[in-house]
Amino acid sequence: MDRWWRECAWSARPPPTCWRTSGTDSGRTPMGKKPNMSPKHQAPDQPVPGGETGRQSVVDTRASSLEDPQPGTASQQAVDPELQAARDNAEAMFARYQRLAADFENYKRRTRQELADRTQYANEELLRKLLPILDNLRRALDHAPEGIDRNWFEGIKLVARQFEETLQAQGLSTIPAVGEKFDPSQHEAIAREETDEHEEGTVVEEMQPGYRLHQRVLRPTLVKVAHPRALKS
């Protein structure tokens, strides 16, 4: 009788419940039961504790940081008098340096030009003293007496030509005169001729040749200049 009662009681027990789980082994929860979620993983419709207040506090903090100037900003904007004086002094020294550099460049340019002129015109005085000798040789050839030995005459002419070529090699050149317009910078008028064949101011005769050393007039040409005839009354 007891055995029969125990079998009936055992058969009347409800079957065991099979739990379905989800998640990892360490944190499995029965299906249908929501796990505890942190505020970060809660749904958007569920307010996060302190969320709106936290965002508002961040905005307020940023706004206050922009509106309120940092301490010491006004003092940094003010220029230190000693620093300003140092800047002014530096600018003045730089301007002085630029002027000195420009003056030094001009000095070097003048020095180079003077040295070149000194080298180019080093023989100016010597050539000026040799010109009368060349003039005398030409006069001697122009006024050679009749019956003179022809070989001797040709020899003197050859010497005069060599002497003139030597002077030309040093930069000497003749100044054109006859037929040119009178130029006071390189001509010297010592006579005038009344004529209607030439325009007024035209050189009609060369009295003594003039010479130029490179671009510098060594001796002006002595000339005769044309002048219109006076009208008869």
CSV table of C-alpha atoms in Angstrom, one decimal:
chain,number,residue,atom,x,y,z
A,1,MET,CA,0.0,0.0,0.0
A,2,ASP,CA,2.8,2.4,0.8
A,3,ARG,CA,4.7,1.5,-2.3
A,4,TRP,CA,1.6,2.1,-4.4
A,5,TRP,CA,1.1,5.5,-2.8
A,6,ARG,CA,4.6,6.6,-3.5
A,7,GLU,CA,4.4,5.6,-7.2
A,8,CYS,CA,1.2,7.6,-7.6
A,9,ALA,CA,2.8,10.6,-6.0
A,10,TRP,CA,5.8,10.4,-8.2
A,11,SER,CA,3.8,10.1,-11.4
A,12,ALA,CA,1.8,13.2,-10.4
A,13,ARG,CA,4.9,15.5,-10.2
A,14,PRO,CA,5.1,18.1,-12.9
A,15,PRO,CA,7.9,17.6,-15.6
A,16,PRO,CA,11.1,19.5,-15.0
A,17,THR,CA,11.3,22.9,-16.8
A,18,CYS,CA,14.0,23.1,-19.6
A,19,TRP,CA,15.7,26.4,-19.3
A,20,ARG,CA,16.7,28.1,-22.6
A,21,THR,CA,19.6,30.4,-22.2
A,22,SER,CA,21.2,33.2,-24.2
A,23,GLY,CA,24.5,35.0,-24.0
A,24,THR,CA,27.9,33.7,-23.0
A,25,ASP,CA,28.5,30.8,-20.6
A,26,SER,CA,29.5,33.1,-17.8
A,27,GLY,CA,26.4,35.2,-18.0
A,28,ARG,CA,23.5,33.1,-19.4
A,29,THR,CA,19.9,34.3,-18.7
A,30,PRO,CA,16.7,32.5,-19.3
A,31,MET,CA,14.9,33.3,-22.5
A,32,GLY,CA,12.2,35.9,-22.1
A,33,LYS,CA,14.0,37.6,-19.2
A,34,LYS,CA,15.8,40.9,-20.0
A,35,PRO,CA,19.3,41.1,-18.7
A,36,ASN,CA,20.5,44.1,-16.7
A,37,MET,CA,21.9,46.7,-19.2
A,38,SER,CA,24.2,49.5,-18.5
A,39,PRO,CA,22.9,53.0,-19.2
A,40,LYS,CA,25.1,53.1,-22.2
A,41,HIS,CA,23.3,50.2,-23.9
A,42,GLN,CA,19.8,51.2,-23.0
A,43,ALA,CA,17.3,52.0,-25.7
A,44,PRO,CA,17.1,55.6,-26.9
A,45,ASP,CA,13.6,56.1,-25.4
A,46,GLN,CA,14.9,55.3,-22.0
A,47,PRO,CA,16.5,58.4,-20.4
A,48,VAL,CA,20.1,58.0,-19.3
A,49,PRO,CA,20.5,59.1,-15.8
A,50,GLY,CA,22.0,62.5,-15.8
A,51,GLY,CA,22.3,62.5,-19.7
A,52,GLU,CA,20.6,65.8,-20.5
A,53,THR,CA,22.0,67.4,-17.5
A,54,GLY,CA,25.5,66.2,-18.5
A,55,ARG,CA,25.3,67.5,-22.0
A,56,GLN,CA,23.9,70.8,-20.9
A,57,SER,CA,26.8,71.2,-18.4
A,58,VAL,CA,29.3,70.5,-21.2
A,59,VAL,CA,27.8,73.2,-23.4
A,60,ASP,CA,27.7,75.7,-20.6
A,61,THR,CA,31.3,75.0,-19.8
A,62,ARG,CA,32.4,75.5,-23.4
A,63,ALA,CA,30.4,78.7,-23.7
A,64,SER,CA,31.8,80.1,-20.5
A,65,SER,CA,35.3,79.3,-21.6
A,66,LEU,CA,34.8,81.3,-24.8
A,67,GLU,CA,33.1,84.2,-23.1
A,68,ASP,CA,35.4,84.6,-20.1
A,69,PRO,CA,39.0,85.7,-21.2
A,70,GLN,CA,41.9,83.8,-19.8
A,71,PRO,CA,43.7,85.7,-17.1
A,72,GLY,CA,46.7,87.5,-18.4
A,73,THR,CA,45.5,88.0,-22.0
A,74,ALA,CA,45.2,91.8,-21.7
A,75,SER,CA,48.6,92.1,-20.2
A,76,GLN,CA,50.1,90.0,-23.1
A,77,GLN,CA,48.5,92.2,-25.7
A,78,ALA,CA,50.2,95.3,-24.2
A,79,VAL,CA,53.6,95.7,-25.7
A,80,ASP,CA,56.5,95.9,-23.3
A,81,PRO,CA,58.2,99.3,-23.7
A,82,GLU,CA,61.7,97.7,-23.6
A,83,LEU,CA,60.7,95.2,-26.3
A,84,GLN,CA,59.3,98.0,-28.5
A,85,ALA,CA,62.5,100.0,-28.0
A,86,ALA,CA,64.6,97.0,-29.0
A,87,ARG,CA,62.5,96.5,-32.1
A,88,ASP,CA,62.8,100.2,-33.1
A,89,ASN,CA,66.6,100.0,-32.6
A,90,ALA,CA,66.8,96.8,-34.7
A,91,GLU,CA,64.8,98.5,-37.5
A,92,ALA,CA,67.1,101.5,-37.4
A,93,MET,CA,70.2,99.4,-37.5
A,94,PHE,CA,68.9,97.4,-40.4
A,95,ALA,CA,68.1,100.6,-42.4
A,96,ARG,CA,71.5,101.9,-41.7
A,97,TYR,CA,73.0,98.6,-42.8
A,98,GLN,CA,71.1,98.8,-46.1
A,99,ARG,CA,72.4,102.4,-46.7
A,100,LEU,CA,76.0,101.4,-45.9
A,101,ALA,CA,75.7,98.3,-48.2
A,102,ALA,CA,74.4,100.6,-51.1
A,103,ASP,CA,77.2,103.1,-50.5
A,104,PHE,CA,79.7,100.3,-50.5
A,105,GLU,CA,78.4,99.0,-53.8
A,106,ASN,CA,78.6,102.4,-55.3
A,107,TYR,CA,82.1,102.8,-54.0
A,108,LYS,CA,83.2,99.5,-55.6
A,109,ARG,CA,81.6,100.5,-58.9
A,110,ARG,CA,83.4,103.9,-58.9
A,111,THR,CA,86.7,102.3,-57.9
A,112,ARG,CA,86.4,99.7,-60.8
A,113,GLN,CA,85.5,102.5,-63.2
A,114,GLU,CA,88.4,104.7,-62.0
A,115,LEU,CA,90.8,101.8,-62.3
A,116,ALA,CA,89.6,101.0,-65.8
A,117,ASP,CA,89.9,104.6,-66.9
A,118,ARG,CA,93.4,104.9,-65.3
A,119,THR,CA,94.5,101.8,-67.2
A,120,GLN,CA,92.9,102.9,-70.4
A,121,TYR,CA,94.2,106.5,-70.3
A,122,ALA,CA,97.5,105.8,-68.6
A,123,ASN,CA,99.4,107.0,-71.7
A,124,GLU,CA,97.3,110.1,-72.3
A,125,GLU,CA,100.0,112.6,-71.3
A,126,LEU,CA,102.7,110.7,-73.3
A,127,LEU,CA,100.6,110.6,-76.4
A,128,ARG,CA,99.7,114.3,-76.1
A,129,LYS,CA,103.5,115.1,-76.0
A,130,LEU,CA,104.1,112.9,-79.1
A,131,LEU,CA,101.5,114.6,-81.3
A,132,PRO,CA,103.7,117.6,-82.1
A,133,ILE,CA,106.4,115.2,-83.4
A,134,LEU,CA,103.9,113.6,-85.7
A,135,ASP,CA,102.8,117.0,-86.9
A,136,ASN,CA,106.4,118.0,-87.7
A,137,LEU,CA,107.0,114.8,-89.7
A,138,ARG,CA,103.9,115.4,-91.8
A,139,ARG,CA,104.9,119.0,-92.4
A,140,ALA,CA,108.3,117.9,-93.5
A,141,LEU,CA,106.8,115.4,-95.9
A,142,ASP,CA,104.3,118.0,-97.2
A,143,HIS,CA,107.0,120.7,-97.8
A,144,ALA,CA,109.8,118.4,-99.2
A,145,PRO,CA,112.1,120.4,-101.5
A,146,GLU,CA,112.2,119.5,-105.2
A,147,GLY,CA,115.0,117.3,-106.4
A,148,ILE,CA,115.2,115.5,-103.1
A,149,ASP,CA,116.4,111.9,-103.1
A,150,ARG,CA,113.3,109.8,-103.7
A,151,ASN,CA,114.5,106.8,-101.7
A,152,TRP,CA,115.2,109.1,-98.7
A,153,PHE,CA,111.8,110.7,-99.0
A,154,GLU,CA,110.0,107.3,-99.1
A,155,GLY,CA,112.0,106.2,-96.1
A,156,ILE,CA,110.9,109.3,-94.1
A,157,LYS,CA,107.3,108.6,-95.2
A,158,LEU,CA,107.6,105.0,-94.0
A,159,VAL,CA,108.9,106.1,-90.6
A,160,ALA,CA,106.0,108.6,-90.2
A,161,ARG,CA,103.5,105.9,-91.1
A,162,GLN,CA,105.0,103.4,-88.6
A,163,PHE,CA,104.9,106.1,-85.9
A,164,GLU,CA,101.3,106.9,-86.6
A,165,GLU,CA,100.3,103.2,-86.5
A,166,THR,CA,102.1,102.8,-83.2
A,167,LEU,CA,100.0,105.7,-81.7
A,168,GLN,CA,96.8,104.2,-83.2
A,169,ALA,CA,97.6,100.8,-81.5
A,170,GLN,CA,97.5,102.7,-78.2
A,171,GLY,CA,93.9,103.9,-78.9
A,172,LEU,CA,94.6,107.1,-80.8
A,173,SER,CA,92.3,108.0,-83.7
A,174,THR,CA,91.8,111.1,-85.9
A,175,ILE,CA,88.7,113.3,-85.6
A,176,PRO,CA,86.9,113.8,-88.9
A,177,ALA,CA,86.5,117.5,-89.8
A,178,VAL,CA,86.0,118.5,-93.5
A,179,GLY,CA,82.4,118.4,-94.5
A,180,GLU,CA,81.2,117.8,-91.0
A,181,LYS,CA,78.9,120.1,-89.0
A,182,PHE,CA,81.0,122.2,-86.5
A,183,ASP,CA,81.0,120.5,-83.1
A,184,PRO,CA,82.5,122.6,-80.3
A,185,SER,CA,83.2,119.5,-78.3
A,186,GLN,CA,85.8,118.2,-80.8
A,187,HIS,CA,86.4,121.2,-83.2
A,188,GLU,CA,88.0,124.5,-82.6
A,189,ALA,CA,87.2,127.2,-85.1
A,190,ILE,CA,90.2,129.5,-85.8
A,191,ALA,CA,88.9,131.1,-89.0
A,192,ARG,CA,85.7,131.4,-91.1
A,193,GLU,CA,85.1,131.6,-94.8
A,194,GLU,CA,82.2,133.5,-96.4
A,195,THR,CA,80.7,131.2,-99.0
A,196,ASP,CA,77.4,130.2,-100.5
A,197,GLU,CA,78.6,126.7,-101.5
A,198,HIS,CA,78.3,125.3,-98.0
A,199,GLU,CA,75.7,125.6,-95.2
A,200,GLU,CA,76.5,127.8,-92.3
A,201,GLY,CA,78.5,126.0,-89.7
A,202,THR,CA,80.0,123.5,-92.0
A,203,VAL,CA,83.8,122.8,-91.7
A,204,VAL,CA,85.4,123.7,-95.0
A,205,GLU,CA,89.1,123.2,-94.2
A,206,GLU,CA,91.2,121.4,-91.6
A,207,MET,CA,94.0,123.6,-90.3
A,208,GLN,CA,95.5,121.0,-87.8
A,209,PRO,CA,94.3,117.5,-87.3
A,210,GLY,CA,92.7,116.5,-84.0
A,211,TYR,CA,92.9,113.3,-82.2
A,212,ARG,CA,90.8,111.2,-79.8
A,213,LEU,CA,92.1,108.7,-77.3
A,214,HIS,CA,89.4,106.0,-77.1
A,215,GLN,CA,86.3,108.1,-76.3
A,216,ARG,CA,88.1,111.1,-74.9
A,217,VAL,CA,89.2,114.1,-77.0
A,218,LEU,CA,92.9,114.3,-76.7
A,219,ARG,CA,93.3,117.4,-79.0
A,220,PRO,CA,90.5,119.2,-80.9
A,221,THR,CA,90.8,119.8,-84.6
A,222,LEU,CA,91.6,123.3,-85.7
A,223,VAL,CA,89.2,124.1,-88.5
A,224,LYS,CA,87.8,126.8,-90.8
A,225,VAL,CA,84.0,127.2,-90.8
A,226,ALA,CA,81.7,128.3,-93.5
A,227,HIS,CA,79.7,131.5,-93.1
A,228,PRO,CA,77.1,133.0,-95.4
A,229,ARG,CA,78.1,136.0,-97.5
A,230,ALA,CA,77.0,139.4,-96.3
A,231,LEU,CA,74.2,141.0,-98.4
A,232,LYS,CA,75.4,144.0,-100.4
A,233,SER,CA,73.5,147.2,-99.7
